[in-house]
Amino acid sequence: MTQGIFITGTGTEIGKTVIAGGLAASLKQVGTDVGVMKPISTGDTADAAFLKHAAQVDDELSLINPIYLRNPLAPAVAARMEDREIDLSCIENAFAELQQRHDFLIVEGVGGIAVPIRDDLLVVHLISQLQLPILIVATAGLGTLNHTLLTVTFAQQFNIQIAGIVLNGLRPESAGLAEATNPVEIEKLTGVPVIGVVPYEKQLDTPSPDLKFLAEFTNQHIAWRQLEIL
Ligand SMILES: Nc1ncnc2c1ncn2[C@@H]1O[C@H](COP(=O)(O)OP(=O)(O)OP(=O)(O)O)[C@@H](O)[C@H]1O
Ligand SMILES: [Mg+2]
């Protein structure tokens, strides 16, 4: 088993935190000592707090989330507004400390992989620096082929290992041909396994979903064992 995974997405508000929390809770259930990290948060620190809760760790929030920027914007823009520049070494140090403390780390990105975190740096550079494989969270419906292929291709340009793809937020009542054909089509286009299709579930659409439910629901819809790194 590698030492961790970086959860990214084809965009913002795509389900990265929910899926990362589900993986943390599932690994926890099978006895893995799992740690979590949200290196950069903008707007609020809710994701870091939720991940900490999902993994049931007592690591300091300042270690889980070493960089917090007030405005809910891309980090490079939010940092400029505060006259700050994101210090990668601060993230690397927190990451190294958490790696010491835990057997497996789940790291949630910020937005998608081409989001700027400094004038000369994108999220994809941070992933390279941390040397983690990625799990891509994408939407289930029309438009996802384009976003997913762009994300996969971009990651591959940086030699990042792609461990799997999860399609999130499927609405069975309105699902049509796109939803039915997307999983197979994405695997064909990218060569990366689609390890799960997660339906929209009202109980998850809340800032603090019940952990047991989250673990069961994600276990039911995601074949975690298909992740090429576990
Ligand atoms: N399968 C689902 N069913 C119902 N609600 C969901 C589901 N997945 C995510 N949500 C909800 O959608 C919203 C966005 O999800 P989430 O916060 O996980 O996205 P994100 O990609 O982490 O966003 P950000 O880019 O802000 O970090 C949240 O309110 C979450 O509770
Ligand atoms: Mg999030």
PDB file of C-alpha atoms and ligand atoms in Angstrom:
ATOM      1  CA  MET A   1       0.000   0.000   0.000  1.00  0.00           C
ATOM      2  CA  THR A   2       1.382   3.466  -0.864  1.00  0.00           C
ATOM      3  CA  GLN A   3       1.461   6.109   1.794  1.00  0.00           C
ATOM      4  CA  GLY A   4      -1.500   8.144   0.752  1.00  0.00           C
ATOM      5  CA  ILE A   5      -3.783   9.560  -1.871  1.00  0.00           C
ATOM      6  CA  PHE A   6      -4.587  13.037  -3.121  1.00  0.00           C
ATOM      7  CA  ILE A   7      -8.293  13.598  -3.739  1.00  0.00           C
ATOM      8  CA  THR A   8      -8.824  16.000  -6.580  1.00  0.00           C
ATOM      9  CA  GLY A   9     -11.795  16.783  -8.756  1.00  0.00           C
ATOM     10  CA  THR A  10     -12.812  18.095 -12.124  1.00  0.00           C
ATOM     11  CA  GLY A  11     -13.854  21.291 -10.369  1.00  0.00           C
ATOM     12  CA  THR A  12     -15.006  22.826  -7.156  1.00  0.00           C
ATOM     13  CA  GLU A  13     -18.069  21.610  -5.182  1.00  0.00           C
ATOM     14  CA  ILE A  14     -17.807  18.259  -6.921  1.00  0.00           C
ATOM     15  CA  GLY A  15     -17.762  16.044  -3.818  1.00  0.00           C
ATOM     16  CA  LYS A  16     -14.048  15.832  -2.929  1.00  0.00           C
ATOM     17  CA  THR A  17     -14.676  16.287   0.790  1.00  0.00           C
ATOM     18  CA  VAL A  18     -17.543  13.808   0.892  1.00  0.00           C
ATOM     19  CA  ILE A  19     -15.553  11.142  -0.976  1.00  0.00           C
ATOM     20  CA  ALA A  20     -12.374  11.839   1.050  1.00  0.00           C
ATOM     21  CA  GLY A  21     -14.408  11.588   4.254  1.00  0.00           C
ATOM     22  CA  GLY A  22     -15.986   8.355   3.030  1.00  0.00           C
ATOM     23  CA  LEU A  23     -12.552   6.846   2.311  1.00  0.00           C
ATOM     24  CA  ALA A  24     -11.240   7.987   5.704  1.00  0.00           C
ATOM     25  CA  ALA A  25     -14.215   6.493   7.524  1.00  0.00           C
ATOM     26  CA  SER A  26     -13.995   3.247   5.511  1.00  0.00           C
ATOM     27  CA  LEU A  27     -10.266   2.788   6.132  1.00  0.00           C
ATOM     28  CA  LYS A  28     -10.831   3.585   9.789  1.00  0.00           C
ATOM     29  CA  GLN A  29     -13.451   0.829   9.958  1.00  0.00           C
ATOM     30  CA  VAL A  30     -10.912  -1.756   8.768  1.00  0.00           C
ATOM     31  CA  GLY A  31      -8.377  -0.588  11.313  1.00  0.00           C
ATOM     32  CA  THR A  32      -6.063   1.542   9.167  1.00  0.00           C
ATOM     33  CA  ASP A  33      -4.331   4.376  10.982  1.00  0.00           C
ATOM     34  CA  VAL A  34      -5.410   7.104   8.596  1.00  0.00           C
ATOM     35  CA  GLY A  35      -4.542  10.784   8.732  1.00  0.00           C
ATOM     36  CA  VAL A  36      -6.070  13.624   6.735  1.00  0.00           C
ATOM     37  CA  MET A  37      -4.916  16.895   5.271  1.00  0.00           C
ATOM     38  CA  LYS A  38      -6.415  19.886   3.484  1.00  0.00           C
ATOM     39  CA  PRO A  39      -3.201  21.786   2.720  1.00  0.00           C
ATOM     40  CA  ILE A  40      -4.892  24.985   1.557  1.00  0.00           C
ATOM     41  CA  SER A  41      -8.369  26.200   2.406  1.00  0.00           C
ATOM     42  CA  THR A  42     -10.009  29.392   1.248  1.00  0.00           C
ATOM     43  CA  GLY A  43     -13.122  30.985   2.711  1.00  0.00           C
ATOM     44  CA  ASP A  44     -13.446  28.682   5.725  1.00  0.00           C
ATOM     45  CA  THR A  45     -11.824  25.646   7.319  1.00  0.00           C
ATOM     46  CA  ALA A  46     -14.916  23.450   7.240  1.00  0.00           C
ATOM     47  CA  ASP A  47     -13.328  20.808   4.967  1.00  0.00           C
ATOM     48  CA  ALA A  48     -10.372  20.334   7.311  1.00  0.00           C
ATOM     49  CA  ALA A  49     -12.677  20.100  10.331  1.00  0.00           C
ATOM     50  CA  PHE A  50     -14.882  17.570   8.577  1.00  0.00           C
ATOM     51  CA  LEU A  51     -11.928  15.419   7.464  1.00  0.00           C
ATOM     52  CA  LYS A  52     -10.534  15.487  10.999  1.00  0.00           C
ATOM     53  CA  HIS A  53     -13.909  14.322  12.258  1.00  0.00           C
ATOM     54  CA  ALA A  54     -14.179  11.589   9.582  1.00  0.00           C
ATOM     55  CA  ALA A  55     -10.734  10.177  10.376  1.00  0.00           C
ATOM     56  CA  GLN A  56     -11.240  10.674  14.129  1.00  0.00           C
ATOM     57  CA  VAL A  57      -7.734  12.053  14.586  1.00  0.00           C
ATOM     58  CA  ASP A  58      -6.517  14.486  17.200  1.00  0.00           C
ATOM     59  CA  ASP A  59      -3.947  16.209  15.012  1.00  0.00           C
ATOM     60  CA  GLU A  60      -4.005  19.983  15.351  1.00  0.00           C
ATOM     61  CA  LEU A  61      -6.131  21.759  12.765  1.00  0.00           C
ATOM     62  CA  SER A  62      -3.081  23.929  11.968  1.00  0.00           C
ATOM     63  CA  LEU A  63      -1.262  20.784  10.830  1.00  0.00           C
ATOM     64  CA  ILE A  64      -4.206  19.352   8.916  1.00  0.00           C
ATOM     65  CA  ASN A  65      -4.748  22.740   7.276  1.00  0.00           C
ATOM     66  CA  PRO A  66      -1.482  24.709   7.359  1.00  0.00           C
ATOM     67  CA  ILE A  67      -2.679  27.438   4.991  1.00  0.00           C
ATOM     68  CA  TYR A  68      -5.936  29.295   5.387  1.00  0.00           C
ATOM     69  CA  LEU A  69      -6.926  32.260   3.233  1.00  0.00           C
ATOM     70  CA  ARG A  70      -9.940  34.394   4.039  1.00  0.00           C
ATOM     71  CA  ASN A  71     -11.519  34.882   0.623  1.00  0.00           C
ATOM     72  CA  PRO A  72     -13.261  31.945  -1.112  1.00  0.00           C
ATOM     73  CA  LEU A  73     -11.169  32.256  -4.265  1.00  0.00           C
ATOM     74  CA  ALA A  74      -8.397  30.372  -6.046  1.00  0.00           C
ATOM     75  CA  PRO A  75      -5.481  30.363  -3.574  1.00  0.00           C
ATOM     76  CA  ALA A  76      -3.198  32.507  -5.762  1.00  0.00           C
ATOM     77  CA  VAL A  77      -5.859  35.217  -5.955  1.00  0.00           C
ATOM     78  CA  ALA A  78      -6.906  34.948  -2.299  1.00  0.00           C
ATOM     79  CA  ALA A  79      -3.249  35.131  -1.221  1.00  0.00           C
ATOM     80  CA  ARG A  80      -2.578  38.206  -3.362  1.00  0.00           C
ATOM     81  CA  MET A  81      -5.497  39.971  -1.680  1.00  0.00           C
ATOM     82  CA  GLU A  82      -3.859  39.371   1.684  1.00  0.00           C
ATOM     83  CA  ASP A  83      -0.455  40.343   0.388  1.00  0.00           C
ATOM     84  CA  ARG A  84       0.770  36.847   1.062  1.00  0.00           C
ATOM     85  CA  GLU A  85       2.516  34.205  -0.964  1.00  0.00           C
ATOM     86  CA  ILE A  86       1.869  30.521  -0.346  1.00  0.00           C
ATOM     87  CA  ASP A  87       4.856  28.821   1.185  1.00  0.00           C
ATOM     88  CA  LEU A  88       5.148  25.255  -0.130  1.00  0.00           C
ATOM     89  CA  SER A  89       7.684  24.277   2.511  1.00  0.00           C
ATOM     90  CA  CYS A  90       5.087  24.926   5.199  1.00  0.00           C
ATOM     91  CA  ILE A  91       2.783  22.393   3.469  1.00  0.00           C
ATOM     92  CA  GLU A  92       5.631  19.919   3.002  1.00  0.00           C
ATOM     93  CA  ASN A  93       6.582  20.124   6.670  1.00  0.00           C
ATOM     94  CA  ALA A  94       3.016  19.539   7.848  1.00  0.00           C
ATOM     95  CA  PHE A  95       2.692  16.669   5.357  1.00  0.00           C
ATOM     96  CA  ALA A  96       5.929  15.067   6.598  1.00  0.00           C
ATOM     97  CA  GLU A  97       4.798  15.373  10.217  1.00  0.00           C
ATOM     98  CA  LEU A  98       1.414  13.781   9.472  1.00  0.00           C
ATOM     99  CA  GLN A  99       3.145  11.016   7.503  1.00  0.00           C
ATOM    100  CA  GLN A 100       5.216  10.250  10.586  1.00  0.00           C
ATOM    101  CA  ARG A 101       2.086  10.030  12.695  1.00  0.00           C
ATOM    102  CA  HIS A 102      -0.073   7.897  10.397  1.00  0.00           C
ATOM    103  CA  ASP A 103       0.158   4.896   8.094  1.00  0.00           C
ATOM    104  CA  PHE A 104      -1.930   6.419   5.312  1.00  0.00           C
ATOM    105  CA  LEU A 105      -2.746  10.028   4.438  1.00  0.00           C
ATOM    106  CA  ILE A 106      -5.774  11.340   2.580  1.00  0.00           C
ATOM    107  CA  VAL A 107      -5.087  14.786   1.179  1.00  0.00           C
ATOM    108  CA  GLU A 108      -7.866  16.925  -0.280  1.00  0.00           C
ATOM    109  CA  GLY A 109      -6.951  19.426  -2.973  1.00  0.00           C
ATOM    110  CA  VAL A 110      -8.475  22.796  -3.597  1.00  0.00           C
ATOM    111  CA  GLY A 111     -10.730  23.102  -6.652  1.00  0.00           C
ATOM    112  CA  GLY A 112      -9.351  21.156  -9.629  1.00  0.00           C
ATOM    113  CA  ILE A 113      -5.756  20.395 -10.609  1.00  0.00           C
ATOM    114  CA  ALA A 114      -5.158  23.483 -12.751  1.00  0.00           C
ATOM    115  CA  VAL A 115      -6.130  25.923  -9.993  1.00  0.00           C
ATOM    116  CA  PRO A 116      -3.347  28.455  -9.347  1.00  0.00           C
ATOM    117  CA  ILE A 117      -1.874  28.480  -5.866  1.00  0.00           C
ATOM    118  CA  ARG A 118       0.856  30.991  -6.691  1.00  0.00           C
ATOM    119  CA  ASP A 119       1.764  32.935  -9.822  1.00  0.00           C
ATOM    120  CA  ASP A 120       4.221  30.181 -10.753  1.00  0.00           C
ATOM    121  CA  LEU A 121       2.409  27.186  -9.270  1.00  0.00           C
ATOM    122  CA  LEU A 122      -0.752  25.143  -9.863  1.00  0.00           C
ATOM    123  CA  VAL A 123      -2.356  22.445  -7.695  1.00  0.00           C
ATOM    124  CA  VAL A 124      -0.801  19.858 -10.022  1.00  0.00           C
ATOM    125  CA  HIS A 125       2.677  21.046  -8.949  1.00  0.00           C
ATOM    126  CA  LEU A 126       1.727  20.545  -5.313  1.00  0.00           C
ATOM    127  CA  ILE A 127       0.589  16.990  -6.127  1.00  0.00           C
ATOM    128  CA  SER A 128       3.939  16.314  -7.831  1.00  0.00           C
ATOM    129  CA  GLN A 129       5.765  17.704  -4.843  1.00  0.00           C
ATOM    130  CA  LEU A 130       3.896  15.447  -2.401  1.00  0.00           C
ATOM    131  CA  GLN A 131       4.438  12.464  -4.737  1.00  0.00           C
ATOM    132  CA  LEU A 132       0.965  11.084  -4.208  1.00  0.00           C
ATOM    133  CA  PRO A 133      -1.291   9.240  -6.639  1.00  0.00           C
ATOM    134  CA  ILE A 134      -4.648  10.915  -7.266  1.00  0.00           C
ATOM    135  CA  LEU A 135      -8.289   9.961  -7.129  1.00  0.00           C
ATOM    136  CA  ILE A 136     -10.391  12.126  -9.427  1.00  0.00           C
ATOM    137  CA  VAL A 137     -13.942  13.000  -8.382  1.00  0.00           C
ATOM    138  CA  ALA A 138     -16.119  13.976 -11.339  1.00  0.00           C
ATOM    139  CA  THR A 139     -19.814  14.524 -11.940  1.00  0.00           C
ATOM    140  CA  ALA A 140     -22.002  11.723 -13.220  1.00  0.00           C
ATOM    141  CA  GLY A 141     -23.915  13.485 -16.003  1.00  0.00           C
ATOM    142  CA  LEU A 142     -23.480  15.186 -19.348  1.00  0.00           C
ATOM    143  CA  GLY A 143     -20.228  17.168 -19.639  1.00  0.00           C
ATOM    144  CA  THR A 144     -18.166  14.863 -17.492  1.00  0.00           C
ATOM    145  CA  LEU A 145     -16.311  13.193 -20.397  1.00  0.00           C
ATOM    146  CA  ASN A 146     -14.736  16.503 -21.345  1.00  0.00           C
ATOM    147  CA  HIS A 147     -13.835  17.547 -17.788  1.00  0.00           C
ATOM    148  CA  THR A 148     -12.532  14.123 -16.817  1.00  0.00           C
ATOM    149  CA  LEU A 149     -10.407  13.624 -19.919  1.00  0.00           C
ATOM    150  CA  LEU A 150      -8.917  17.117 -19.507  1.00  0.00           C
ATOM    151  CA  THR A 151      -8.044  16.370 -15.883  1.00  0.00           C
ATOM    152  CA  VAL A 152      -6.538  12.960 -16.664  1.00  0.00           C
ATOM    153  CA  THR A 153      -4.504  14.267 -19.592  1.00  0.00           C
ATOM    154  CA  PHE A 154      -3.181  17.202 -17.586  1.00  0.00           C
ATOM    155  CA  ALA A 155      -2.193  14.958 -14.667  1.00  0.00           C
ATOM    156  CA  GLN A 156      -0.434  12.570 -17.048  1.00  0.00           C
ATOM    157  CA  GLN A 157       1.640  15.459 -18.451  1.00  0.00           C
ATOM    158  CA  PHE A 158       3.115  15.749 -14.963  1.00  0.00           C
ATOM    159  CA  ASN A 159       3.629  11.978 -14.615  1.00  0.00           C
ATOM    160  CA  ILE A 160       1.123  11.750 -11.789  1.00  0.00           C
ATOM    161  CA  GLN A 161      -0.258   8.307 -11.064  1.00  0.00           C
ATOM    162  CA  ILE A 162      -4.046   8.189 -11.390  1.00  0.00           C
ATOM    163  CA  ALA A 163      -5.447   5.562  -9.043  1.00  0.00           C
ATOM    164  CA  GLY A 164      -9.093   5.849 -10.009  1.00  0.00           C
ATOM    165  CA  ILE A 165     -12.112   7.974 -10.824  1.00  0.00           C
ATOM    166  CA  VAL A 166     -15.363   8.351  -8.859  1.00  0.00           C
ATOM    167  CA  LEU A 167     -18.474   9.779 -10.476  1.00  0.00           C
ATOM    168  CA  ASN A 168     -20.499  11.586  -7.839  1.00  0.00           C
ATOM    169  CA  GLY A 169     -24.010  12.948  -7.470  1.00  0.00           C
ATOM    170  CA  LEU A 170     -25.930  10.635  -9.788  1.00  0.00           C
ATOM    171  CA  ARG A 171     -29.656  11.412  -9.695  1.00  0.00           C
ATOM    172  CA  PRO A 172     -31.294   8.118 -10.689  1.00  0.00           C
ATOM    173  CA  GLU A 173     -34.724   9.707 -11.192  1.00  0.00           C
ATOM    174  CA  SER A 174     -33.438  11.995 -13.940  1.00  0.00           C
ATOM    175  CA  ALA A 175     -30.490   9.926 -15.186  1.00  0.00           C
ATOM    176  CA  GLY A 176     -30.458   9.331 -18.937  1.00  0.00           C
ATOM    177  CA  LEU A 177     -28.192   7.998 -21.626  1.00  0.00           C
ATOM    178  CA  ALA A 178     -25.182  10.099 -20.592  1.00  0.00           C
ATOM    179  CA  GLU A 179     -25.219   8.720 -17.038  1.00  0.00           C
ATOM    180  CA  ALA A 180     -25.666   5.180 -18.363  1.00  0.00           C
ATOM    181  CA  THR A 181     -22.779   5.371 -20.825  1.00  0.00           C
ATOM    182  CA  ASN A 182     -20.301   7.633 -18.969  1.00  0.00           C
ATOM    183  CA  PRO A 183     -18.525   5.056 -16.754  1.00  0.00           C
ATOM    184  CA  VAL A 184     -17.597   2.750 -19.628  1.00  0.00           C
ATOM    185  CA  GLU A 185     -16.799   5.648 -21.933  1.00  0.00           C
ATOM    186  CA  ILE A 186     -14.511   7.274 -19.365  1.00  0.00           C
ATOM    187  CA  GLU A 187     -12.606   4.030 -18.855  1.00  0.00           C
ATOM    188  CA  LYS A 188     -12.249   3.656 -22.614  1.00  0.00           C
ATOM    189  CA  LEU A 189     -11.073   7.250 -23.086  1.00  0.00           C
ATOM    190  CA  THR A 190      -8.679   7.395 -20.149  1.00  0.00           C
ATOM    191  CA  GLY A 191      -7.658   3.840 -19.325  1.00  0.00           C
ATOM    192  CA  VAL A 192      -8.313   4.665 -15.662  1.00  0.00           C
ATOM    193  CA  PRO A 193     -10.790   2.540 -13.644  1.00  0.00           C
ATOM    194  CA  VAL A 194     -14.069   4.165 -12.622  1.00  0.00           C
ATOM    195  CA  ILE A 195     -14.239   2.666  -9.140  1.00  0.00           C
ATOM    196  CA  GLY A 196     -17.676   3.952  -8.263  1.00  0.00           C
ATOM    197  CA  VAL A 197     -20.775   5.931  -9.158  1.00  0.00           C
ATOM    198  CA  VAL A 198     -22.207   7.610  -6.066  1.00  0.00           C
ATOM    199  CA  PRO A 199     -25.851   8.712  -6.121  1.00  0.00           C
ATOM    200  CA  TYR A 200     -27.066  12.022  -4.781  1.00  0.00           C
ATOM    201  CA  GLU A 201     -28.202  11.287  -1.229  1.00  0.00           C
ATOM    202  CA  LYS A 202     -30.042  13.888   0.821  1.00  0.00           C
ATOM    203  CA  GLN A 203     -28.423  12.706   4.054  1.00  0.00           C
ATOM    204  CA  LEU A 204     -25.010  13.606   2.621  1.00  0.00           C
ATOM    205  CA  ASP A 205     -26.077  17.072   1.582  1.00  0.00           C
ATOM    206  CA  THR A 206     -25.245  18.595   4.948  1.00  0.00           C
ATOM    207  CA  PRO A 207     -22.083  20.066   6.494  1.00  0.00           C
ATOM    208  CA  SER A 208     -21.730  17.154   8.927  1.00  0.00           C
ATOM    209  CA  PRO A 209     -23.248  13.905   7.650  1.00  0.00           C
ATOM    210  CA  ASP A 210     -23.424  10.922   9.976  1.00  0.00           C
ATOM    211  CA  LEU A 211     -20.095   9.096   9.713  1.00  0.00           C
ATOM    212  CA  LYS A 212     -21.433   5.579   9.932  1.00  0.00           C
ATOM    213  CA  PHE A 213     -23.905   6.350   7.178  1.00  0.00           C
ATOM    214  CA  LEU A 214     -21.213   8.021   5.062  1.00  0.00           C
ATOM    215  CA  ALA A 215     -18.913   4.989   5.390  1.00  0.00           C
ATOM    216  CA  GLU A 216     -21.701   2.531   4.581  1.00  0.00           C
ATOM    217  CA  PHE A 217     -23.018   4.587   1.680  1.00  0.00           C
ATOM    218  CA  THR A 218     -19.616   5.092   0.060  1.00  0.00           C
ATOM    219  CA  ASN A 219     -18.651   1.444   0.687  1.00  0.00           C
ATOM    220  CA  GLN A 220     -21.852   0.425  -1.045  1.00  0.00           C
ATOM    221  CA  HIS A 221     -21.177   2.532  -4.133  1.00  0.00           C
ATOM    222  CA  ILE A 222     -17.385   2.659  -4.394  1.00  0.00           C
ATOM    223  CA  ALA A 223     -15.173  -0.401  -4.903  1.00  0.00           C
ATOM    224  CA  TRP A 224     -12.286   0.978  -2.825  1.00  0.00           C
ATOM    225  CA  ARG A 225     -10.343  -2.244  -3.382  1.00  0.00           C
ATOM    226  CA  GLN A 226     -10.182  -1.389  -7.083  1.00  0.00           C
ATOM    227  CA  LEU A 227      -8.074   1.657  -6.226  1.00  0.00           C
ATOM    228  CA  GLU A 228      -4.812   0.753  -7.810  1.00  0.00           C
ATOM    229  CA  ILE A 229      -2.824   1.734  -4.737  1.00  0.00           C
ATOM    230  CA  LEU A 230      -4.564   0.096  -1.782  1.00  0.00           C
TER     231      LEU A 230
HETATM  232  N1  LIG B   1     -23.430  12.220  -3.255  1.00  0.00           N
HETATM  233  C1  LIG B   1     -23.856  13.342  -2.687  1.00  0.00           C
HETATM  234  N2  LIG B   1     -25.158  13.457  -2.286  1.00  0.00           N
HETATM  235  C2  LIG B   1     -25.613  14.591  -1.721  1.00  0.00           C
HETATM  236  N3  LIG B   1     -24.877  15.675  -1.466  1.00  0.00           N
HETATM  237  C3  LIG B   1     -23.578  15.631  -1.840  1.00  0.00           C
HETATM  238  C4  LIG B   1     -23.001  14.471  -2.437  1.00  0.00           C
HETATM  239  N4  LIG B   1     -21.697  14.735  -2.671  1.00  0.00           N
HETATM  240  C5  LIG B   1     -21.477  15.979  -2.245  1.00  0.00           C
HETATM  241  N5  LIG B   1     -22.596  16.523  -1.733  1.00  0.00           N
HETATM  242  C6  LIG B   1     -22.778  17.864  -1.183  1.00  0.00           C
HETATM  243  O1  LIG B   1     -22.395  18.780  -2.208  1.00  0.00           O
HETATM  244  C7  LIG B   1     -21.637  19.847  -1.675  1.00  0.00           C
HETATM  245  C8  LIG B   1     -20.255  19.839  -2.298  1.00  0.00           C
HETATM  246  O2  LIG B   1     -19.573  18.654  -1.907  1.00  0.00           O
HETATM  247  P1  LIG B   1     -18.097  18.715  -1.320  1.00  0.00           P
HETATM  248  O3  LIG B   1     -18.008  19.756  -0.269  1.00  0.00           O
HETATM  249  O4  LIG B   1     -17.697  17.330  -0.968  1.00  0.00           O
HETATM  250  O5  LIG B   1     -17.351  19.209  -2.638  1.00  0.00           O
HETATM  251  P2  LIG B   1     -15.821  19.646  -2.784  1.00  0.00           P
HETATM  252  O6  LIG B   1     -15.389  19.208  -4.128  1.00  0.00           O
HETATM  253  O7  LIG B   1     -15.062  19.146  -1.618  1.00  0.00           O
HETATM  254  O8  LIG B   1     -15.940  21.232  -2.728  1.00  0.00           O
HETATM  255  P3  LIG B   1     -14.736  22.282  -2.493  1.00  0.00           P
HETATM  256  O9  LIG B   1     -14.173  22.525  -3.877  1.00  0.00           O
HETATM  257  O10 LIG B   1     -15.449  23.462  -1.931  1.00  0.00           O
HETATM  258  O11 LIG B   1     -13.749  21.666  -1.561  1.00  0.00           O
HETATM  259  C9  LIG B   1     -21.636  19.647  -0.159  1.00  0.00           C
HETATM  260  O12 LIG B   1     -22.695  20.378   0.396  1.00  0.00           O
HETATM  261  C10 LIG B   1     -21.894  18.155  -0.001  1.00  0.00           C
HETATM  262  O13 LIG B   1     -22.520  17.867   1.232  1.00  0.00           O
HETATM  263 MG    MG B   2     -13.996  20.217  -0.214  1.00  0.00          MG
END
